Coordinates of C-alpha atoms (C1' of nucleotides) in Angstrom, one line a residue:
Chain M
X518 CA -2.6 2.2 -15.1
X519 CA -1.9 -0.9 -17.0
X520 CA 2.1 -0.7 -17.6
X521 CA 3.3 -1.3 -21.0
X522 CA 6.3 -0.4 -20.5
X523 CA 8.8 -0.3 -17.3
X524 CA 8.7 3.1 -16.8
X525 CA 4.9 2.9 -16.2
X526 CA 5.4 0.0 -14.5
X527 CA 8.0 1.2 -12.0
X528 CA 5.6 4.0 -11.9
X529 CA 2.4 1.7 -10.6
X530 CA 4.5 -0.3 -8.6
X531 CA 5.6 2.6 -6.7
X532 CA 2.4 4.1 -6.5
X533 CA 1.1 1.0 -4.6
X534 CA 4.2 0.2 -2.2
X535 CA 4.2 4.0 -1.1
X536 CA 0.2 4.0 -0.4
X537 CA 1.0 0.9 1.1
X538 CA 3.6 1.4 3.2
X539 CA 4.5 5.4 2.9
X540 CA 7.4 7.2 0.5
X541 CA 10.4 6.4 3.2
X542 CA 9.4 2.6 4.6
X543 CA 9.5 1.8 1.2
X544 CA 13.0 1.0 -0.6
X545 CA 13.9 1.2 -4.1
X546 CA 14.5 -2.4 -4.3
X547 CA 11.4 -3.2 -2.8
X548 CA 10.1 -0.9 -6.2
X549 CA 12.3 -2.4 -8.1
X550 CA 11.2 -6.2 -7.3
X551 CA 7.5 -5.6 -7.6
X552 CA 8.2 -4.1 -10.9
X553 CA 10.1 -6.8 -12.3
X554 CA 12.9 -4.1 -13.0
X555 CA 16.6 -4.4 -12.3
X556 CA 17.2 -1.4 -9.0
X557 CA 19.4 0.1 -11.7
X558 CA 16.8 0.3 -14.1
X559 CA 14.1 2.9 -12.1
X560 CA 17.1 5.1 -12.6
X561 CA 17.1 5.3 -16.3
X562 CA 13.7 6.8 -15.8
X563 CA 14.1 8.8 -12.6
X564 CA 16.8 10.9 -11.3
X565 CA 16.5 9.9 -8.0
X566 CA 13.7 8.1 -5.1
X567 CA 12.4 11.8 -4.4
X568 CA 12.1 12.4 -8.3
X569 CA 10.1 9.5 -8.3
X570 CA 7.7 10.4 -5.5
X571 CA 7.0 13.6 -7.1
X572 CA 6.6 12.7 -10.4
X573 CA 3.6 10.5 -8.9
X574 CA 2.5 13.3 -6.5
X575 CA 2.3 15.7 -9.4
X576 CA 0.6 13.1 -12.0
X577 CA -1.9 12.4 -9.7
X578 CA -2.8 15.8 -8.5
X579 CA -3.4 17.0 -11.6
X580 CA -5.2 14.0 -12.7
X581 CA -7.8 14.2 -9.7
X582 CA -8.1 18.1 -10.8
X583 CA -8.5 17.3 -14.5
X584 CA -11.4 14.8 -13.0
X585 CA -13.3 17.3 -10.8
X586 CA -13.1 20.0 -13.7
X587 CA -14.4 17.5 -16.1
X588 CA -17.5 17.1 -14.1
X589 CA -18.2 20.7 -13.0
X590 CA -20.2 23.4 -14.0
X591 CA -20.6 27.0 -12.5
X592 CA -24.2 26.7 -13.8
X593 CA -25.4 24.1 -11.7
X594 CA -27.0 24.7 -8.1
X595 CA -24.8 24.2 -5.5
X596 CA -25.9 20.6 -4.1
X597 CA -25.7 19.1 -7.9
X598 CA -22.1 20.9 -7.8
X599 CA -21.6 19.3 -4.9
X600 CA -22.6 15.9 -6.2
X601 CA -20.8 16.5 -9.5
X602 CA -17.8 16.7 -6.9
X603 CA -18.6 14.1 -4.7
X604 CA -18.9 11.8 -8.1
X605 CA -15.4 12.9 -9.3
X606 CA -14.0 12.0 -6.1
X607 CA -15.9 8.5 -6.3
X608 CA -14.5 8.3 -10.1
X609 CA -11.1 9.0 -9.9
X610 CA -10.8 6.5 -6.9
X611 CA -12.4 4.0 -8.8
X612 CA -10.2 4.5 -11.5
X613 CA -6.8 5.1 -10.2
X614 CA -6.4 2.6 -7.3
X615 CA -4.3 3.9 -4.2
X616 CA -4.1 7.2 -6.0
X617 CA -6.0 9.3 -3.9
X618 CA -4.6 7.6 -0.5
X619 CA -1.2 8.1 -1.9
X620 CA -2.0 11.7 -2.1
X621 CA -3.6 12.3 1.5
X622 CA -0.7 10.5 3.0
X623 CA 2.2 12.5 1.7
X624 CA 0.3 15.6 1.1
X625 CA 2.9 17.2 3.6
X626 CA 5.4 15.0 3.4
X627 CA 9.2 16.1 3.1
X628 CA 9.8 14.2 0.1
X629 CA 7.3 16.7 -1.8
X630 CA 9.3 20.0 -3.7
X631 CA 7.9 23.4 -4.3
X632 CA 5.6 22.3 -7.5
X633 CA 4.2 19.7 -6.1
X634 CA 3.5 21.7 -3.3
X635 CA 1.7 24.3 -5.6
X636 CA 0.1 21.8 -7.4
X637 CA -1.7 20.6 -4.4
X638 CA -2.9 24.3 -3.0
X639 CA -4.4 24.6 -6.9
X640 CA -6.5 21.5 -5.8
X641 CA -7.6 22.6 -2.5
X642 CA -8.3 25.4 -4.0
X643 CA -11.3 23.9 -6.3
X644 CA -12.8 22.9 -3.3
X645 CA -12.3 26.6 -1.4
X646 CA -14.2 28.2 -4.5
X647 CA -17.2 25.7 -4.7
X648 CA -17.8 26.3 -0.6
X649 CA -17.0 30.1 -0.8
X650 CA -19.7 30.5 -3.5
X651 CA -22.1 28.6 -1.6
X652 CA -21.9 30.4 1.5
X653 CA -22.2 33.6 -0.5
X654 CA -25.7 31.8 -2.0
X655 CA -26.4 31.0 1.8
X656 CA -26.4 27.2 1.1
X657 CA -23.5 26.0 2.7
X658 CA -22.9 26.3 6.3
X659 CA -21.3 29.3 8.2
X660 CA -17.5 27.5 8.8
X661 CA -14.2 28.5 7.4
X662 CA -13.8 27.1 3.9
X663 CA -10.6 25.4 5.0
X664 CA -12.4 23.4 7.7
X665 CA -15.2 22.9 5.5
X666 CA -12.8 20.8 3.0
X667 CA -11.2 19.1 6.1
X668 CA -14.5 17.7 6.9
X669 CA -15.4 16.8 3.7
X670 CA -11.7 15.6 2.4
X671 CA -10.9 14.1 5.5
X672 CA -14.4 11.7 6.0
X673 CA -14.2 10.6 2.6
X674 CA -10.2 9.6 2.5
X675 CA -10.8 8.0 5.7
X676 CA -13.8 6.1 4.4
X677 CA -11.5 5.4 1.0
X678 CA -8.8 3.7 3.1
X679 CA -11.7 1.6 4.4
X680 CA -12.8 0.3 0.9
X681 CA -9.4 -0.6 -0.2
X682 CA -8.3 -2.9 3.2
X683 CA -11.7 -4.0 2.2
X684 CA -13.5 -3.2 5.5
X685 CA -16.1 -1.8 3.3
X686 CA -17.8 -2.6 -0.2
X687 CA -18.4 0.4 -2.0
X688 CA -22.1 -0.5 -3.3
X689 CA -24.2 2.4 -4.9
X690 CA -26.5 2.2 -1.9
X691 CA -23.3 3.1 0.4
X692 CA -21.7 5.8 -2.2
X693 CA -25.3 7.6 -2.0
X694 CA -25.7 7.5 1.9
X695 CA -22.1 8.6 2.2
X696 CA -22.5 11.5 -0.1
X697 CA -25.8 12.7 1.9
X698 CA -23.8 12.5 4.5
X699 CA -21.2 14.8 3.7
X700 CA -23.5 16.5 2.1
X701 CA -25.5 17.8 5.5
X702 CA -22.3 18.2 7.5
X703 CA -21.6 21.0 4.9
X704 CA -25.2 22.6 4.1
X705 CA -26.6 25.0 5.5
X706 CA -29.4 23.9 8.0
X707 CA -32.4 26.4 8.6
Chain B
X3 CA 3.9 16.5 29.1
X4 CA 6.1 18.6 30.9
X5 CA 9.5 16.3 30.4
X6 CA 10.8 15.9 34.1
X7 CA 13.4 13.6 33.7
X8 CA 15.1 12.2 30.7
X9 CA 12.7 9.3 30.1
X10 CA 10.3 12.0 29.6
X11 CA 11.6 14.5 27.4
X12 CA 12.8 11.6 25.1
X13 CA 9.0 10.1 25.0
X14 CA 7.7 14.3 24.5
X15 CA 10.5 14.8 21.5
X16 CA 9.8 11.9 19.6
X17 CA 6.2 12.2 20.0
X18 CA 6.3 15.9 18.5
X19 CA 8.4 14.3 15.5
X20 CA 7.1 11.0 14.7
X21 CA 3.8 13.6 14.3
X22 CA 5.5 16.0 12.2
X23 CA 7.6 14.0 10.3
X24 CA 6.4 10.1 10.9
X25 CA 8.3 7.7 12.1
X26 CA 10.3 6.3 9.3
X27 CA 11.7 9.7 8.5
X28 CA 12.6 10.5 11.9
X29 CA 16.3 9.6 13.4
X30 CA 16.8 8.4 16.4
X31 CA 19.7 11.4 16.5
X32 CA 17.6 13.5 15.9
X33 CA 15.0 12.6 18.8
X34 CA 18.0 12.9 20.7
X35 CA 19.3 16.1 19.6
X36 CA 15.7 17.5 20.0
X37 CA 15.1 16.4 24.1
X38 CA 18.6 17.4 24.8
X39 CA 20.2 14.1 25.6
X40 CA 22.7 11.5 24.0
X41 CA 21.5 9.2 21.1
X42 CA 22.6 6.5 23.7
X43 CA 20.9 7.7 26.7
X44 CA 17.5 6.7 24.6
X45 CA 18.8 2.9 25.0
X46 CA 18.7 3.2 28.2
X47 CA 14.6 3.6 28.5
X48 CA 13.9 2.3 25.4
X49 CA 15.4 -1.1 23.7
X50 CA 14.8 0.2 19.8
X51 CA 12.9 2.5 17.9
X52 CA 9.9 0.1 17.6
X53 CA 9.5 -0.3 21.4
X54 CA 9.7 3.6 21.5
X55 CA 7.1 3.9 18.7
X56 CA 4.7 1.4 20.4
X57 CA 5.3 2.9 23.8
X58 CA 4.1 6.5 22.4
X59 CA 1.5 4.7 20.5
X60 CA 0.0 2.4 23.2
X61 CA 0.2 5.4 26.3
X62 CA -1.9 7.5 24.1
X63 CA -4.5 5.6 22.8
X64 CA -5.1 4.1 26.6
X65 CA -5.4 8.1 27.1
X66 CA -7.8 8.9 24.7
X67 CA -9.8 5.7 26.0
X68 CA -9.7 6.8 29.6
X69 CA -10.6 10.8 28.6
X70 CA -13.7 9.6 26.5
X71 CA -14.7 7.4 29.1
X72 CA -14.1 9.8 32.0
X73 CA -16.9 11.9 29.8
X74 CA -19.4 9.0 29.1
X75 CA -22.7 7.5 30.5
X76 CA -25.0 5.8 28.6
X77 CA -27.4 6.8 30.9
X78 CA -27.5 10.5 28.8
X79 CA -29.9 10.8 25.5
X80 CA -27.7 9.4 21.9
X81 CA -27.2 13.5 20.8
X82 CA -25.6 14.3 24.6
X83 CA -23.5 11.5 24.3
X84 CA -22.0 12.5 21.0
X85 CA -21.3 15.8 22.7
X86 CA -19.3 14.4 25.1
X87 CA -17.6 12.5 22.6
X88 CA -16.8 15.5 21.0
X89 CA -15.9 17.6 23.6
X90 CA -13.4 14.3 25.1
X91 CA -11.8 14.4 21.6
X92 CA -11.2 18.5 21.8
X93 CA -10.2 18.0 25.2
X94 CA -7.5 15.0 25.1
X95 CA -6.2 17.0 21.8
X96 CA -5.7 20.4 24.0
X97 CA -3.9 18.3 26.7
X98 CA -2.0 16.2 24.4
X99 CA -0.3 18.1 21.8
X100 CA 0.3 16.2 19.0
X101 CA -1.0 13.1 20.2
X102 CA -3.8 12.5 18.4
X103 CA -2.3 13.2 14.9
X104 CA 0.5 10.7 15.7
X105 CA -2.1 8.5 16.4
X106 CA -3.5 8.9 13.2
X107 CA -0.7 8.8 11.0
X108 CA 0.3 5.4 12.3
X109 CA -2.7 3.8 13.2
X110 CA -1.7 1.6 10.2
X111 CA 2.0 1.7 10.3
X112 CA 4.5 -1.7 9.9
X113 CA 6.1 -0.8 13.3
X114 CA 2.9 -1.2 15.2
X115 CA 3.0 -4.4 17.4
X116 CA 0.1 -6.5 18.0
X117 CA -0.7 -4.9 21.5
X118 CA -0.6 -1.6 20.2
X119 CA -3.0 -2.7 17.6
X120 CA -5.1 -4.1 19.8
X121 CA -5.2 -1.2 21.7
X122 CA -6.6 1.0 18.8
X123 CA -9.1 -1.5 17.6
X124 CA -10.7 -1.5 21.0
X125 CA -10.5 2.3 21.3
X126 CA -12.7 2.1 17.6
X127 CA -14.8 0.1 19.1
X128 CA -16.1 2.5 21.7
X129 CA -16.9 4.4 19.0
X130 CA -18.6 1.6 17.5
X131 CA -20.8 0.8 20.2
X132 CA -22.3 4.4 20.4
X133 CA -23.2 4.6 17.0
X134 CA -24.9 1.0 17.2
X135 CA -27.0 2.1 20.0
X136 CA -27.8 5.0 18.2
X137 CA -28.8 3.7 14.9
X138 CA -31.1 0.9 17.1
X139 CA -32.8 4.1 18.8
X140 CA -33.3 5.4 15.3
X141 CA -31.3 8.5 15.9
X142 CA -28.4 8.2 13.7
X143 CA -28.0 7.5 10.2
X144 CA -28.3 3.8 8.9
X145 CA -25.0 3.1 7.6
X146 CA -22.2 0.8 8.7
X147 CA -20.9 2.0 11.8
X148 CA -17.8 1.6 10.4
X149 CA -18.5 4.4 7.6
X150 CA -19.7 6.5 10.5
X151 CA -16.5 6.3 12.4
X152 CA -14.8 7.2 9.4
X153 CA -17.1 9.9 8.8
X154 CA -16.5 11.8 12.0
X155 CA -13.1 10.5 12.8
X156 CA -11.6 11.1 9.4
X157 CA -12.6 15.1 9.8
X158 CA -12.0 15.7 12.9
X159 CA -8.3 14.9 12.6
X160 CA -8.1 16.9 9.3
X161 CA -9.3 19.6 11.0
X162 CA -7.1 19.2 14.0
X163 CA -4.3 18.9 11.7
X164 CA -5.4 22.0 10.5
X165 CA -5.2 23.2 14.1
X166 CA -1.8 22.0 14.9
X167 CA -0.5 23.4 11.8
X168 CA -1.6 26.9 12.7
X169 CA -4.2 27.7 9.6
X170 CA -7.0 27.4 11.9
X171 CA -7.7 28.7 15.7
X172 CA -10.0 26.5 17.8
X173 CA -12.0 29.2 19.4
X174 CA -15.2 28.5 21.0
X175 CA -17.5 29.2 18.3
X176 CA -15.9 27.3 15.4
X177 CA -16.2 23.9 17.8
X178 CA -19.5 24.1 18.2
X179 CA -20.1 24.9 14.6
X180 CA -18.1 21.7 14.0
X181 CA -19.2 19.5 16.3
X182 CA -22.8 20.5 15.0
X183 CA -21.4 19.5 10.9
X184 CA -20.3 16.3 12.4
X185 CA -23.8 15.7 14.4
X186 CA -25.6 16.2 11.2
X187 CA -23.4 14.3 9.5
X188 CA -23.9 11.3 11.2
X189 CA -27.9 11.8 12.8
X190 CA -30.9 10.5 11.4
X191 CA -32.7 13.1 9.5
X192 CA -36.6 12.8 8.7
Chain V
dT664 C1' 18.6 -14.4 -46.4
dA665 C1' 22.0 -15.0 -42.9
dG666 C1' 25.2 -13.1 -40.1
dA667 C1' 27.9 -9.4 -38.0
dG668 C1' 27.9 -5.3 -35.7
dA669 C1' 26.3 -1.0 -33.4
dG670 C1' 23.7 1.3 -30.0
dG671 C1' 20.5 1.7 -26.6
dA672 C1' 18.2 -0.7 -22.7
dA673 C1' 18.6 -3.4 -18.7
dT674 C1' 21.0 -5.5 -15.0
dG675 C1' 22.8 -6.3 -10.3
dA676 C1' 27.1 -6.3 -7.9
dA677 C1' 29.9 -2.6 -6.0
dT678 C1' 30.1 1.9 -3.6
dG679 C1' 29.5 5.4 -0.4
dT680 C1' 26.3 7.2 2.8
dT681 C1' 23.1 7.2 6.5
dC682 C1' 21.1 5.2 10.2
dA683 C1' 20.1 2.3 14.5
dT684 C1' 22.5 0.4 17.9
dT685 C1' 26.6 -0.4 20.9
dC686 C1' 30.4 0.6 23.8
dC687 C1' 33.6 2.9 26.5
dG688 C1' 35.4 6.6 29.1
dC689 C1' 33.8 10.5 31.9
dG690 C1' 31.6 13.0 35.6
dT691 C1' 28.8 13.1 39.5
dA692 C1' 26.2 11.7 43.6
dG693 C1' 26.4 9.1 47.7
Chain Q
dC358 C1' 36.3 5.8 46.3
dT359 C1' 32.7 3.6 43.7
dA360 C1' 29.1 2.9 40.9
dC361 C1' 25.7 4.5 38.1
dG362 C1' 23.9 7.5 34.5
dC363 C1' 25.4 9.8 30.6
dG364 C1' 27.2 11.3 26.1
dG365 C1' 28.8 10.8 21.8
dA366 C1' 32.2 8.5 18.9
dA367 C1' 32.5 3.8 16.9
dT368 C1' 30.3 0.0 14.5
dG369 C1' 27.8 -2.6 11.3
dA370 C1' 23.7 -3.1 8.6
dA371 C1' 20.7 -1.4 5.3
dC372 C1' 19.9 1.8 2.0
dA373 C1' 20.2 4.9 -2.4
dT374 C1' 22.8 5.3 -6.1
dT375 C1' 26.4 4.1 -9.7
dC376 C1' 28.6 1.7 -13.3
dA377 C1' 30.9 -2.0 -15.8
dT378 C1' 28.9 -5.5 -18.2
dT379 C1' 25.3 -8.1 -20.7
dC380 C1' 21.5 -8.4 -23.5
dC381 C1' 18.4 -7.2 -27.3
dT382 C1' 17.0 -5.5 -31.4
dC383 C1' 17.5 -3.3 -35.5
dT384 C1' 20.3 -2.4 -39.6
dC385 C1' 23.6 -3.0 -43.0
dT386 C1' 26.3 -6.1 -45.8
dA387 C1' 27.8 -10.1 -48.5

DNA sequence: TAGAGAGGAATGAATGTTCATTCCGCGTAG
DNA sequence: CTACGCGGAATGAACATTCATTCCTCTCTA
C-alpha cells in the first residue's frame, strides 16, 4: 500500500511494526513516529489501538480471500486447484508485504473481536473445502482437513517469515520446489 | 512439570501463559495470581520478566536438544532418522505441555537475549545437519535446508497448536499419517 | 486580487491507567 | 527469639488516550 494519505499511512505503518514486533510490543507512538503522524492524529482515524489492529486484521483477511477466489475454479483438477492456491498465496505475499505474517501471528490473538474472528474461520474455510473435495475425488491424502491446512498453512508461513528476514530469496526455481513440496505432503500417494 | 516448590510453579504458570497469551500481553500479576504466590515472591527467583522469559526459553530448547539427541544416531538409514526426529518432537511435546509452542511464538521475540538465541540457532542447526546429510545421500529433496526446516517445522507446530487447542486428538494413527505427509514432503521422489 | 475569516485537520503536552518492580510488615521454622 | 521466605500494598515508569491549541486551506468580500 503506497499511503496517500495519513490514514493509509498510519495504516502501513502499523501493519509493519505489529508483523514486526507483534500488536502489544508495539506502542501507538512507535506507529505514530514511523508514520510521520502526530499520536493524536491515529485517533482521528481509529477509535482506539484494538480498533486499529482489527481494522488491519479484517482488511487483510478479506483481501487474501478476495485473492484465492480470484484464482480458483471448481472446474479445475484438484492439483491445478491446488496450484491456483498455492499461486494466490505466493501473490498476495508478494503484493502486500508483512500481510500475511501479520495475520498468522495474531490469528488468535486477544486483541482480535468476534468479526474478525469470523472473518478468519471464512478463510480457513476455503482451504477445508478444496481438501474435503479432494479426498472425496481420492486425491488428497486420508488426514483431517484441519491438519491438512496446518501442514500446508503452517510450512508456507514459516517459509514466508524466512523470505522477508531475508534468509531466503524467493526465486521461481524455489516457489516451484516449495509448492511440489507441499504439494506431496498433501496428495494422496498410491 | 509438576511445581514442587515455588520456583517451580512460577516457571510452569508463566510458561502456560506466555504460550497462550505471549509474553507482552502477559502480567507479571497475573503469573502470580495463576501459581498461587505473591507478585513479589517472583523477584525473589527471578530478577525481571526478561530473565524469566529467557530462563523458560533457554531450559526448553536445551530440552528439546537433549530429547532429539537422546533419539539419534547417525549410524541409522536418512528415513529412520527422520522417524526419530519425529517421534523426539511428539515425545518432548507430550512431556512438555506447552513448551514447544512457546518456543515457537518467541523464537523471534525482542525479549530474547543473545544466549537464548544462541541456544535456538544451534537447536536449528541439528535439524540442519540431517537434512544436509540427506540431500548428499540423494534421499531428500534438493532445496535449501533452510526451506526444509521450515517445511517440517512450520507444520508440525500448527498442527500441535491444533493439538493444544483441543480441535485435534493425537491418537496413534493420525501421527503416523503425519509424520508420513511430512516425509514426503521433504524426501527425494524419482 | 488580496486579505480576512471559518472550519476541519493535525499536533503533542497533559491525563489517567496499567504495569513491572520495590519494600515493608507478618508469620513461621529452627 | 531470630531470621528468612512471603505476600501484597506502594511506587514510579511507560503507556493509551484526550484535548486545548495551532495550522492549513478554501471561500467570501471589498
Amino acid at each position: 500500500m503506497n499511503p496517500e494519505n495519513k490514514r493509509d499511512s498510519v495504516l502501513c505503518s502499523a501493519l509493519a511494526l505489529f508483523a514486526e514486533r507483534g500488536f502489544d510490543a508495539t506502542t501507538i507512538p512507535m506507529i505514530a513516529n514511523s508514520a510521520n503522524v502526530g499520536a493524536g492524529t491515529i485517533y482521528r482515524y481509529f477509535e482506539n489501538k484494538e480498533v486499529l489492529g482489527n481494522t488491519l486484521f479484517q482488511n487483510y483477511v478479506v483481501t487474501f480471500m478476495k485473492t484465492i477466489e480470484a484464482h480458483y475454479s471448481e472446474e479445475q483438477s484438484i492439483r491445478q486447484q491446488f496450484h491456483h492456491l498455492f499461486r494466490a498465496m505466493v501473490l498476495f505475499t508478494n503484493e502486500n508485504e508483512h500481510a500475511l505474517y501479520f495475520i498468522k501471528k495474531h490469528s488468535g490473538a486477544h486483541f482480535l473481536n468476534e468479526e474478525s474472528r469470523e472473518d478468519f474461520v471464512q478463510l480457513l474455510n476455503l482451504f477445508r473445502s478444496f481438501f474435503e473435495t479432494g479426498k472425496e475425488q481420492g486425491v488428497i491424502r486420508e488426514l483431517p482437513s484441519e491438519a491438512l491446512i496446518a501442514i500446508v498453512y503452517g510450512a508456507f508461513l514459516e517459509l514466508q517469515n524466512l523470505v522477508r528476514v531475508g534468509e531466503l530469496v524467493p526465486d521461481p526455481e524455489l516457489l516451484s520446489g516449495v509448492e511440489e513440496s507441499l504439494w506431496d505432503s498433501v496428495r494422496h500417494h498410491s
